[in-house]
CSV table of C-alpha atoms in Angstrom, one decimal:
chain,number,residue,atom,x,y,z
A,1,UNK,CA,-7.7,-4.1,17.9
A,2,UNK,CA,-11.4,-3.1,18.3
A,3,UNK,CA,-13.3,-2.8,14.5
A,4,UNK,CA,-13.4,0.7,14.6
A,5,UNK,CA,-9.9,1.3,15.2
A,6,UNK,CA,-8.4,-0.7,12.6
A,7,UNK,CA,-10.9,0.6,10.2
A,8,UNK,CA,-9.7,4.4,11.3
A,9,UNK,CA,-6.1,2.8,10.9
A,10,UNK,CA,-6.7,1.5,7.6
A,11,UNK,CA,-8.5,4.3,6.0
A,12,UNK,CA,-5.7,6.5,6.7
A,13,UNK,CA,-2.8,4.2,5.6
A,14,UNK,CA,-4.4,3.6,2.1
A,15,UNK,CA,-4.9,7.8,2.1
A,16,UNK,CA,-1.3,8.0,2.9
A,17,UNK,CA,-0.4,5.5,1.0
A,18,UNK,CA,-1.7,5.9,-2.4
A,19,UNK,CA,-1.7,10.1,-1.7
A,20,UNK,CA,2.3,9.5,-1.6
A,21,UNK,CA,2.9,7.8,-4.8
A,22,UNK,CA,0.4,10.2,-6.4
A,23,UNK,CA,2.6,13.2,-5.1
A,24,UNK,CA,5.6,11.5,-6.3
A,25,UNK,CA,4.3,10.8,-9.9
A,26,UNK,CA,3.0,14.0,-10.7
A,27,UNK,CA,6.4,15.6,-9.6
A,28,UNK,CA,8.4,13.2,-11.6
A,29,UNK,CA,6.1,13.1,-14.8
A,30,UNK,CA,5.9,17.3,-14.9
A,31,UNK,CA,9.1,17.4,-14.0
A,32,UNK,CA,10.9,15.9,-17.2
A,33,UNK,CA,7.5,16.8,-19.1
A,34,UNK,CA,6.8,13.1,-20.5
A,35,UNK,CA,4.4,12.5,-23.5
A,36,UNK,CA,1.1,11.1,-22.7
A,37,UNK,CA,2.1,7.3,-23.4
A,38,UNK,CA,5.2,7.3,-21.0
A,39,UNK,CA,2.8,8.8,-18.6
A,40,UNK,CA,0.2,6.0,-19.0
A,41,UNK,CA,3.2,3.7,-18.6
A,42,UNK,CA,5.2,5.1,-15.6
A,43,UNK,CA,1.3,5.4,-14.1
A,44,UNK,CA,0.8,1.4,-14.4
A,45,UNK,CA,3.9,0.9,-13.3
A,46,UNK,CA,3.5,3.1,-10.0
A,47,UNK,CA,0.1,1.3,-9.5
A,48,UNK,CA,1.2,-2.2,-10.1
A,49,UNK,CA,4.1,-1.5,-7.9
A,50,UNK,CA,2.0,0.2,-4.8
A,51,UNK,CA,-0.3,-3.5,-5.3
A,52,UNK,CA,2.4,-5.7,-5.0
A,53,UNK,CA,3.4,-4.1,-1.2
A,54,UNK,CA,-0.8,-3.3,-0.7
A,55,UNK,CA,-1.8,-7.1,-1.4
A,56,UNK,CA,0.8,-8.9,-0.3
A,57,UNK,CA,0.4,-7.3,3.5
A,58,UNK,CA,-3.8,-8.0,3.7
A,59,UNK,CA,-3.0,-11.4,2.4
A,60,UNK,CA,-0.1,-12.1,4.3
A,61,UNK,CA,-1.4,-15.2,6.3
A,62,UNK,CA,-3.2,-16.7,2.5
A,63,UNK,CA,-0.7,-19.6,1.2
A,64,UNK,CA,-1.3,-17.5,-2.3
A,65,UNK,CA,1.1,-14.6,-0.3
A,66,UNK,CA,3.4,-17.0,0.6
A,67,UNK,CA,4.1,-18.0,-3.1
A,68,UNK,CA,5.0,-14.8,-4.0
A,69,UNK,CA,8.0,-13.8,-2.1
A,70,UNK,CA,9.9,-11.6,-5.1
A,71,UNK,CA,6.6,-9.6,-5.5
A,72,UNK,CA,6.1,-9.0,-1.8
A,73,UNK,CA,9.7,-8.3,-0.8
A,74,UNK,CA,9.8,-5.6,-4.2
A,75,UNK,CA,6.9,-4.3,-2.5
A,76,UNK,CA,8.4,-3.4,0.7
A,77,UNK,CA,11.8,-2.0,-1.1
A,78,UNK,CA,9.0,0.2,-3.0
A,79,UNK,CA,7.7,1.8,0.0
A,80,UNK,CA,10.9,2.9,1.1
A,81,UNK,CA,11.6,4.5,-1.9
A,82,UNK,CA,8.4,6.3,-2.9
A,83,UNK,CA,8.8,7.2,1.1
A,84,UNK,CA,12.8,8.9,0.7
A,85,UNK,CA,11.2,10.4,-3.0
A,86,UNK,CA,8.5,12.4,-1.2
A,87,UNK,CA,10.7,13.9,1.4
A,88,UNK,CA,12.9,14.9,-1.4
A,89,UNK,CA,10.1,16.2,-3.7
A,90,UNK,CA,8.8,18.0,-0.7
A,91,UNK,CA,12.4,20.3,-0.1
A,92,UNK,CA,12.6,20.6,-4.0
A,93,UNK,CA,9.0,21.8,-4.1
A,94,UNK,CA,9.8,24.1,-0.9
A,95,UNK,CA,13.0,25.4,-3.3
A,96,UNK,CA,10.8,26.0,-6.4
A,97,UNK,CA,8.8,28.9,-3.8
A,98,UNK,CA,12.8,30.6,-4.5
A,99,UNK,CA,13.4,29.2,-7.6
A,100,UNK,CA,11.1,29.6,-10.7
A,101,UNK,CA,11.5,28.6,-14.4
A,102,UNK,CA,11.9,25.7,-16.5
A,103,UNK,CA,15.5,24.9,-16.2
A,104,UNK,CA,15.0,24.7,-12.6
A,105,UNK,CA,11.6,22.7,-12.7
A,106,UNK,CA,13.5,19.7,-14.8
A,107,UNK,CA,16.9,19.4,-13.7
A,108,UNK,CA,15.9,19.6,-9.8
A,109,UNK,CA,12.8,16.7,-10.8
A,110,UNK,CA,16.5,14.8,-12.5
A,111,UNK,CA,18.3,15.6,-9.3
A,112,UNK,CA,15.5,14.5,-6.9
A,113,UNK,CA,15.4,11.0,-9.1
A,114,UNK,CA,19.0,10.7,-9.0
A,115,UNK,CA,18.9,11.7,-5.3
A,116,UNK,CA,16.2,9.1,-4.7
A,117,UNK,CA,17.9,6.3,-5.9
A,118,UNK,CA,21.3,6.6,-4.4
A,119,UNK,CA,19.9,7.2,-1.2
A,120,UNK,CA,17.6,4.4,-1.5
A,121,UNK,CA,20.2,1.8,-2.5
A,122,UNK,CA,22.5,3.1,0.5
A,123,UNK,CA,19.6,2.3,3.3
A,124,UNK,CA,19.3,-0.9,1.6
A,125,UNK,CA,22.8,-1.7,1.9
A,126,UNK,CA,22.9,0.2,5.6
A,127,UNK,CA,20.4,-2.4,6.8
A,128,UNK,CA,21.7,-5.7,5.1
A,129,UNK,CA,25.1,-4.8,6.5
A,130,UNK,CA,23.2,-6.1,9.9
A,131,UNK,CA,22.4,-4.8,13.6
A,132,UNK,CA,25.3,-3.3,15.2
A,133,UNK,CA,25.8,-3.7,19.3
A,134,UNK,CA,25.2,-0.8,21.2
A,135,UNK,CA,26.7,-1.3,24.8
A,136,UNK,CA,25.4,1.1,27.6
A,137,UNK,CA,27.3,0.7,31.0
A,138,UNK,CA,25.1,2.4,34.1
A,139,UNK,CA,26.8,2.6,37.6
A,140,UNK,CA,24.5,1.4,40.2
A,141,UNK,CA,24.7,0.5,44.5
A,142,UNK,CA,21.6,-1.8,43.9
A,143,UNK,CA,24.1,-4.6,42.8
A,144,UNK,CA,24.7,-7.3,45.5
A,145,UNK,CA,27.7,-8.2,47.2
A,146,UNK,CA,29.4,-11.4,44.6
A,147,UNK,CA,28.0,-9.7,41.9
A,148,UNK,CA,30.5,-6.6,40.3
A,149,UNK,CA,28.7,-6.3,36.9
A,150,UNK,CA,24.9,-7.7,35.8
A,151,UNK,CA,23.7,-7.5,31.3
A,152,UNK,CA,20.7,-7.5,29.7
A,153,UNK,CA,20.7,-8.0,25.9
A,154,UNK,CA,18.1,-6.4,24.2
A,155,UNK,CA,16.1,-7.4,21.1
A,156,UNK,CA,13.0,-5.7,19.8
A,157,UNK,CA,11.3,-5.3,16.5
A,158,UNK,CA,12.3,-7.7,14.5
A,159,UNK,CA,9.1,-7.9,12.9
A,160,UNK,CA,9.6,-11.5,12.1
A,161,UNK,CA,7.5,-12.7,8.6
A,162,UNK,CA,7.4,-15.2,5.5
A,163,UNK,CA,10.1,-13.0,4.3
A,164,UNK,CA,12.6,-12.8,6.6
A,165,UNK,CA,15.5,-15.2,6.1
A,166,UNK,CA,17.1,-18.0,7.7
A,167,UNK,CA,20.2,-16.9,7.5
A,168,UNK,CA,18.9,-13.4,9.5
A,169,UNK,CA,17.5,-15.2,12.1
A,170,UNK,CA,20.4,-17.3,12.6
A,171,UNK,CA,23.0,-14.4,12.7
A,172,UNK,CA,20.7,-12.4,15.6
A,173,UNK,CA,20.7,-15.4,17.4
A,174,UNK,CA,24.8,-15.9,17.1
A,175,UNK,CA,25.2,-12.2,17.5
A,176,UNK,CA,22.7,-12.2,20.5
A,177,UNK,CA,24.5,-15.1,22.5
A,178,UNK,CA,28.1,-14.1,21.7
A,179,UNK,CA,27.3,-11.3,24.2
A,180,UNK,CA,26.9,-13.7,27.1
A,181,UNK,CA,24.1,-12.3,28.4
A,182,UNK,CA,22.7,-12.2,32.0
A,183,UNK,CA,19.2,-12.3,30.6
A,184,UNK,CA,17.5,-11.6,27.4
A,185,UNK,CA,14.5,-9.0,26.7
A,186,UNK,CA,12.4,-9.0,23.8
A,187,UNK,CA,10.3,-5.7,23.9
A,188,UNK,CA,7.9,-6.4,21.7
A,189,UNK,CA,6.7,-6.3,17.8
A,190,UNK,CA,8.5,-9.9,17.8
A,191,UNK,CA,6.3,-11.6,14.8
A,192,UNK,CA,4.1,-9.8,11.8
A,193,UNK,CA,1.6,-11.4,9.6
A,194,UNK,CA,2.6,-14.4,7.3
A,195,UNK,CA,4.6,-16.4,10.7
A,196,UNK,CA,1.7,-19.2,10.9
A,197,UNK,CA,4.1,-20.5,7.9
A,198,UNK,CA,7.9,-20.1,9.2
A,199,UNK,CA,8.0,-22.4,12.6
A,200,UNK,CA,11.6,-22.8,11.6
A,201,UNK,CA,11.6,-19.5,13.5
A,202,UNK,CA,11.0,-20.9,16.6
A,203,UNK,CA,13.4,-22.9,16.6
A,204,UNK,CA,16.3,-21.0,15.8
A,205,UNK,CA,15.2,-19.1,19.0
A,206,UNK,CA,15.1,-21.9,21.3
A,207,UNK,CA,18.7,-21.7,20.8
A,208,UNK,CA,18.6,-18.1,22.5
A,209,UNK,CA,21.2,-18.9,25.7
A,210,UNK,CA,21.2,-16.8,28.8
A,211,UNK,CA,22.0,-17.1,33.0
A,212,UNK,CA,18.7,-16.7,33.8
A,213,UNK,CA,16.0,-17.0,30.4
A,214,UNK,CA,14.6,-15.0,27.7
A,215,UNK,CA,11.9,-12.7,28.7
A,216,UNK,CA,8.9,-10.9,26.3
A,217,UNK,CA,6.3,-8.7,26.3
A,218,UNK,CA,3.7,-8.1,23.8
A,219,UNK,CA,4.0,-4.9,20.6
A,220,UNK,CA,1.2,-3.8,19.3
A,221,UNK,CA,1.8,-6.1,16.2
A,222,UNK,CA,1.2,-9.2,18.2
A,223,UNK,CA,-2.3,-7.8,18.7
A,224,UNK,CA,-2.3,-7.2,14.9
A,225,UNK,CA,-0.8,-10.8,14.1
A,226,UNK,CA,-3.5,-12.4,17.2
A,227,UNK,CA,-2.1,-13.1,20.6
A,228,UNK,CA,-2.7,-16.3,20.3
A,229,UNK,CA,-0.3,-16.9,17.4
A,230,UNK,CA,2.3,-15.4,19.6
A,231,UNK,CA,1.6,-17.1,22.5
A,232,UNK,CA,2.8,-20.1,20.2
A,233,UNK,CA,5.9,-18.7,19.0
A,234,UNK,CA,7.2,-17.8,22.6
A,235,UNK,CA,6.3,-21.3,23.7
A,236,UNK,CA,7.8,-23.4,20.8
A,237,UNK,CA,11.2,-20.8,21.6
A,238,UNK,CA,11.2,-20.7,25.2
A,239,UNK,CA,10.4,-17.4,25.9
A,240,UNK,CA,8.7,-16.3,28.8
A,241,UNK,CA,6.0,-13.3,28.1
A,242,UNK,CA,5.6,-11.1,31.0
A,243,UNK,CA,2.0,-10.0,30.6
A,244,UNK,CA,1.7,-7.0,33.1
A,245,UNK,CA,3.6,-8.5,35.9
A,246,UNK,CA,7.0,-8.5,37.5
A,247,UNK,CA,9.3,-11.6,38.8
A,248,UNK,CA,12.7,-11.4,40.6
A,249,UNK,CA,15.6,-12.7,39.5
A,250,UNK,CA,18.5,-13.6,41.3
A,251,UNK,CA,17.1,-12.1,44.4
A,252,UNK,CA,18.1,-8.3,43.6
A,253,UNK,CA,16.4,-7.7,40.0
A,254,UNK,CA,13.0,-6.6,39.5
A,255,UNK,CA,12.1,-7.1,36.1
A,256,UNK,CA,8.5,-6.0,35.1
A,257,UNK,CA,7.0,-6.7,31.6
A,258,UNK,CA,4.0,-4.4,30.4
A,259,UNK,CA,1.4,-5.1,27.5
A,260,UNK,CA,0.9,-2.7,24.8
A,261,UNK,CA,-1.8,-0.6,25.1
A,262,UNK,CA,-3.3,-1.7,21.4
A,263,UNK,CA,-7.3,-3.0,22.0
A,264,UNK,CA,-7.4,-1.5,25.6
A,265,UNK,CA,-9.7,1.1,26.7
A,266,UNK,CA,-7.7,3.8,28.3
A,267,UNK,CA,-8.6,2.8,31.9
A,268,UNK,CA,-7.9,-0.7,31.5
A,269,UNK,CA,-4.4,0.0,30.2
A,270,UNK,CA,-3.4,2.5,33.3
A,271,UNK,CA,-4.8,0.4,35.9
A,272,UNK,CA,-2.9,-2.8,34.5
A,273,UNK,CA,0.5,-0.6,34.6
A,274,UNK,CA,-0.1,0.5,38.3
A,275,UNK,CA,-1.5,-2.8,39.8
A,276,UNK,CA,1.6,-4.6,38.8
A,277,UNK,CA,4.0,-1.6,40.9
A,278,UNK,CA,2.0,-2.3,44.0
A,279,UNK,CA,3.9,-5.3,45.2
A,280,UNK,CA,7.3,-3.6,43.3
A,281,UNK,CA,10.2,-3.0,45.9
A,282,UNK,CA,12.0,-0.3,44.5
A,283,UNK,CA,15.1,-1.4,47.2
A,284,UNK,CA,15.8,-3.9,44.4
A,285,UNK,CA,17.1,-2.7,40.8
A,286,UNK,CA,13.5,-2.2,38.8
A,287,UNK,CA,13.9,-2.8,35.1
A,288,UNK,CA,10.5,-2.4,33.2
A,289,UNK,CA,10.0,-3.6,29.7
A,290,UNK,CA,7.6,-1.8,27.6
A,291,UNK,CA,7.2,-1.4,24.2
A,292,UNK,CA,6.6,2.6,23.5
A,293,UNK,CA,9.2,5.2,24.8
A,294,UNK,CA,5.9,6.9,26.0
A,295,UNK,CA,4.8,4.4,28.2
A,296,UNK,CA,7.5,6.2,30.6
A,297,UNK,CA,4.7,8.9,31.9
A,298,UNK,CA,2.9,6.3,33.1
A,299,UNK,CA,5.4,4.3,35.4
A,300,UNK,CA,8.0,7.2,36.5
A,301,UNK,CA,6.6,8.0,39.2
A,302,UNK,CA,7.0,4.4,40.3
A,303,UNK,CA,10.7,4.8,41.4
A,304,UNK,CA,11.9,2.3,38.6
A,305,UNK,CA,16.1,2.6,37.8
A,306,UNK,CA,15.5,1.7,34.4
A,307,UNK,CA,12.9,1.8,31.1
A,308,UNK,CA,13.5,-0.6,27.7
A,309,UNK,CA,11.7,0.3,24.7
A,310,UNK,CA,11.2,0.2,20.9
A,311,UNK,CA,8.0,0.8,18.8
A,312,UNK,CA,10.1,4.0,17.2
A,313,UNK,CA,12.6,2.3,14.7
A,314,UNK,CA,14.3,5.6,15.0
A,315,UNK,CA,11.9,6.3,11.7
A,316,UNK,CA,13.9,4.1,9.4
A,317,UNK,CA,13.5,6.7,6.6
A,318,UNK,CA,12.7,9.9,5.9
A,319,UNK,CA,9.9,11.4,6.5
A,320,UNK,CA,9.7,9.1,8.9
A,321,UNK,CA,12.5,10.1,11.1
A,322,UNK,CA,11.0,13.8,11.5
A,323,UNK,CA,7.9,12.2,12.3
A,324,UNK,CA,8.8,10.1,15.3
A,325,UNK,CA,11.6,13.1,16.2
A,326,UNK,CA,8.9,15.7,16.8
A,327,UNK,CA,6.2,13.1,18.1
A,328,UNK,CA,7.8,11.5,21.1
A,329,UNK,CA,9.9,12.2,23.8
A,330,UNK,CA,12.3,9.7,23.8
A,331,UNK,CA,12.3,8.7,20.1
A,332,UNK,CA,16.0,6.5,20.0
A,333,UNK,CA,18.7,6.3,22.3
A,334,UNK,CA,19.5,6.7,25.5
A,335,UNK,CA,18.0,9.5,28.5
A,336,UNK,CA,18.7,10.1,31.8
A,337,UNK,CA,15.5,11.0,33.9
A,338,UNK,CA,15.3,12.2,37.8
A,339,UNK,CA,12.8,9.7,39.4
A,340,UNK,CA,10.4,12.0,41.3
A,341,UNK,CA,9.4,9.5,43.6
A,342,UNK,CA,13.0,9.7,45.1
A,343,UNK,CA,15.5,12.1,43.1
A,344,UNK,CA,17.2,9.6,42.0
A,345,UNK,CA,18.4,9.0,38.3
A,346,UNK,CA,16.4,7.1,36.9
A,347,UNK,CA,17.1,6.0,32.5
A,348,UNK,CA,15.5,5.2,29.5
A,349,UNK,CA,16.3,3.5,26.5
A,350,UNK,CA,14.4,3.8,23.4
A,351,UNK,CA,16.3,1.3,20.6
A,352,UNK,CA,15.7,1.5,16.6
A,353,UNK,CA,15.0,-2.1,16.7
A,354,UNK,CA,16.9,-5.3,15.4
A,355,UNK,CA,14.3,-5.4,12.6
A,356,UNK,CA,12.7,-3.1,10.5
A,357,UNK,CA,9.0,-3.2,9.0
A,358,UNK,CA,8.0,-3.2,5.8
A,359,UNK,CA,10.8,-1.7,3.5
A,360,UNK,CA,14.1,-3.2,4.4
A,361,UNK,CA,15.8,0.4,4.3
A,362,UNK,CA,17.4,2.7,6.9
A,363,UNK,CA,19.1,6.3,6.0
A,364,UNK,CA,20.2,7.8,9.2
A,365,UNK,CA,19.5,5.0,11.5
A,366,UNK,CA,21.4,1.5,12.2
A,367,UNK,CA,19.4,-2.0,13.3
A,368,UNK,CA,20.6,-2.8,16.9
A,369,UNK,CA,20.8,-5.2,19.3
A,370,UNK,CA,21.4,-3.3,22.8
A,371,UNK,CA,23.8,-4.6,25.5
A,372,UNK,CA,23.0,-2.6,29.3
A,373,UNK,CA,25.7,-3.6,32.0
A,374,UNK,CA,25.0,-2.6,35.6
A,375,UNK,CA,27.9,-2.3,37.6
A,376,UNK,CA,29.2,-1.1,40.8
């Protein structure tokens, strides 16, 4: 990422950031009307708990970070629920235009802390409960003669760092090969800052089994973590990064891998997509891996059968959620398309991710690993 860029980026996360917990302490403190000491004291509390998630994430690759696991990980709980607390501050403040007095002012400030918490604890408990398998079956007469059905198991965002466990690894990698995959596609946002310290990762994905190999492509947080330091991680697991280009496997697939556009000039990034469709034979079945549901705009008019994404996390949490719902297109799920280059259907597949980043929460979403079976 260019220095100006991340600079912009940073400047408005920290706006964001600190502008939320503000909003949600002045709500909760003239809510219930607290004296001026409890004030001072839910005020350092709010502070020291915004630190412990600010801190923790510039430090991530410092060996101080890694030492402090319970303070990080409370950290990125916190986020999620000063993140649910403004969306529900926000409707109570849009009910107090309706709604006027006292009585109202403190019991719907008790309600939205009540509300707050249960909802919080629920995503908590919604994502520790595990990625579920979504299976999507697609009819298709690209499949050769032999072959009756063809999968591709899907993982993406799993925003690997010093925190994530052992244990979670080793369950996506049980869930993952208990599918009996055809091949396996990583679309990106695979590592985060703080995995120079966990190659124990690695390793647990080497054990990633498939027909024909595990296949990547770079998310915009591999920029963020350093290519390099991904470059590593794919080797030491036996991934194979497709870095805007296309192989065939088995003699009927097309499968083309696409970089993030993070770092690129806009020019670069478009020419990169449409040099690696020159030599694409849409005869075969096309599969393109990119990681943003809007990368799609770019590469329709290729003639591809079908597009795997991520990036979106389906929002995770509130506001979140409306946020990515009114932004993209394609924000989760799956979408039929007509391929203008022939009229043909053509599909897209935006997942919520097998991860999450940052706070460990989801409301109205479910981690995923995605299972796509062509078949005749």
């Amino acid at each position: 990422m260019h220095k100006f860029g991340f600079l912009s980026f940073f400047s408005i996360f920290s706006l964001v950031y600190f502008g939320g917990h503000y909003y949600v302490y002045t709500r909760l403190v003239n809510g219930i009307c607290l004296a001026t000491a409890a004030r001072y004291s839910i005020f350092a509390f709010f502070f020291l708990s915004s630190m412990s998630f600010y801190l923790t994430r510039i430090f991530a690759h410092s060996v101080v970070a890694q030492n402090f696991h319970m303070a990080a990980y409370f950290g990125n709980v916190w986020v999620g629920i000063v993140s649910i607390s403004v969306a529900i501050f926000f409707i109570r403040d849009i009910l107090m235009i309706f709604f006027r007095g006292d009585n109202f002012l403190y019991y719907s400030a008790i309600f939205s802390i009540v509300a707050a918490g249960l909802l919080s604890l629920y995503s908590f408990y919604n994502v520790h409960r595990g990625p579920v398998v979504r299976e999507i079956k697609i009819k298709t007469e690209k499949l050769p003669g032999g072959i009756n059905s063809f999968s591709i198991v899907q993982l993406s965002d799993l925003h690997l760092d010093f925190l994530s466990s052992r244990e979670w690894v080793e369950k996506i990698v049980e869930q993952t090969n208990a599918l009996n995959p055809d091949i396996i596609v990583v679309t990106g946002d695979l590592i985060e800052r703080g995995i120079d310290h966990r190659d124990d990762f690695a390793v647990k994905f080497r054990k990633l089994s498939s027909r024909f190999g595990v296949f990547a492509i770079l998310g915009n947080h591999e920029y963020y973590v350093g290519v390099n330091t991904f470059f590593r991680f794919a080797g030491q697991s036996n991934m194979r990064i497709l870095r805007n280009e296309k192989i065939t496997i088995s003699g009927f697939l097309e499968l083309i891998g696409l970089d993030d556009k993070t770092g690129k000039i806009p020019g670069e990034f478009i020419s990169g997509i449409e040099n690696v469709f020159k030599t694409a034979d849409d005869k075969k079945l096309v599969v393109v891996l990119g990681h943003r549901p809007d990368f799609y705009k770019y590469i329709s008019k290729f003639g591809i059968d079908f597009y795997l994404s991520g990036h979106t996390h389906a929002g995770q949490i509130p506001p979140m959620d409306l946020i990515v719902k009114l932004y993209y297109k394609h924000p989760y799920g799956f979408y039929p398309e007509v391929n203008p280059k022939n009229g043909k259907k053509s599909f897209i597949y935006t997942t919520s991710g097998t991860g999450t980043w940052a706070p460990p929460l989801r409301l109205f979403s479910k981690s995923e690993i995605v299972k796509i079976v062509f078949e005749k």
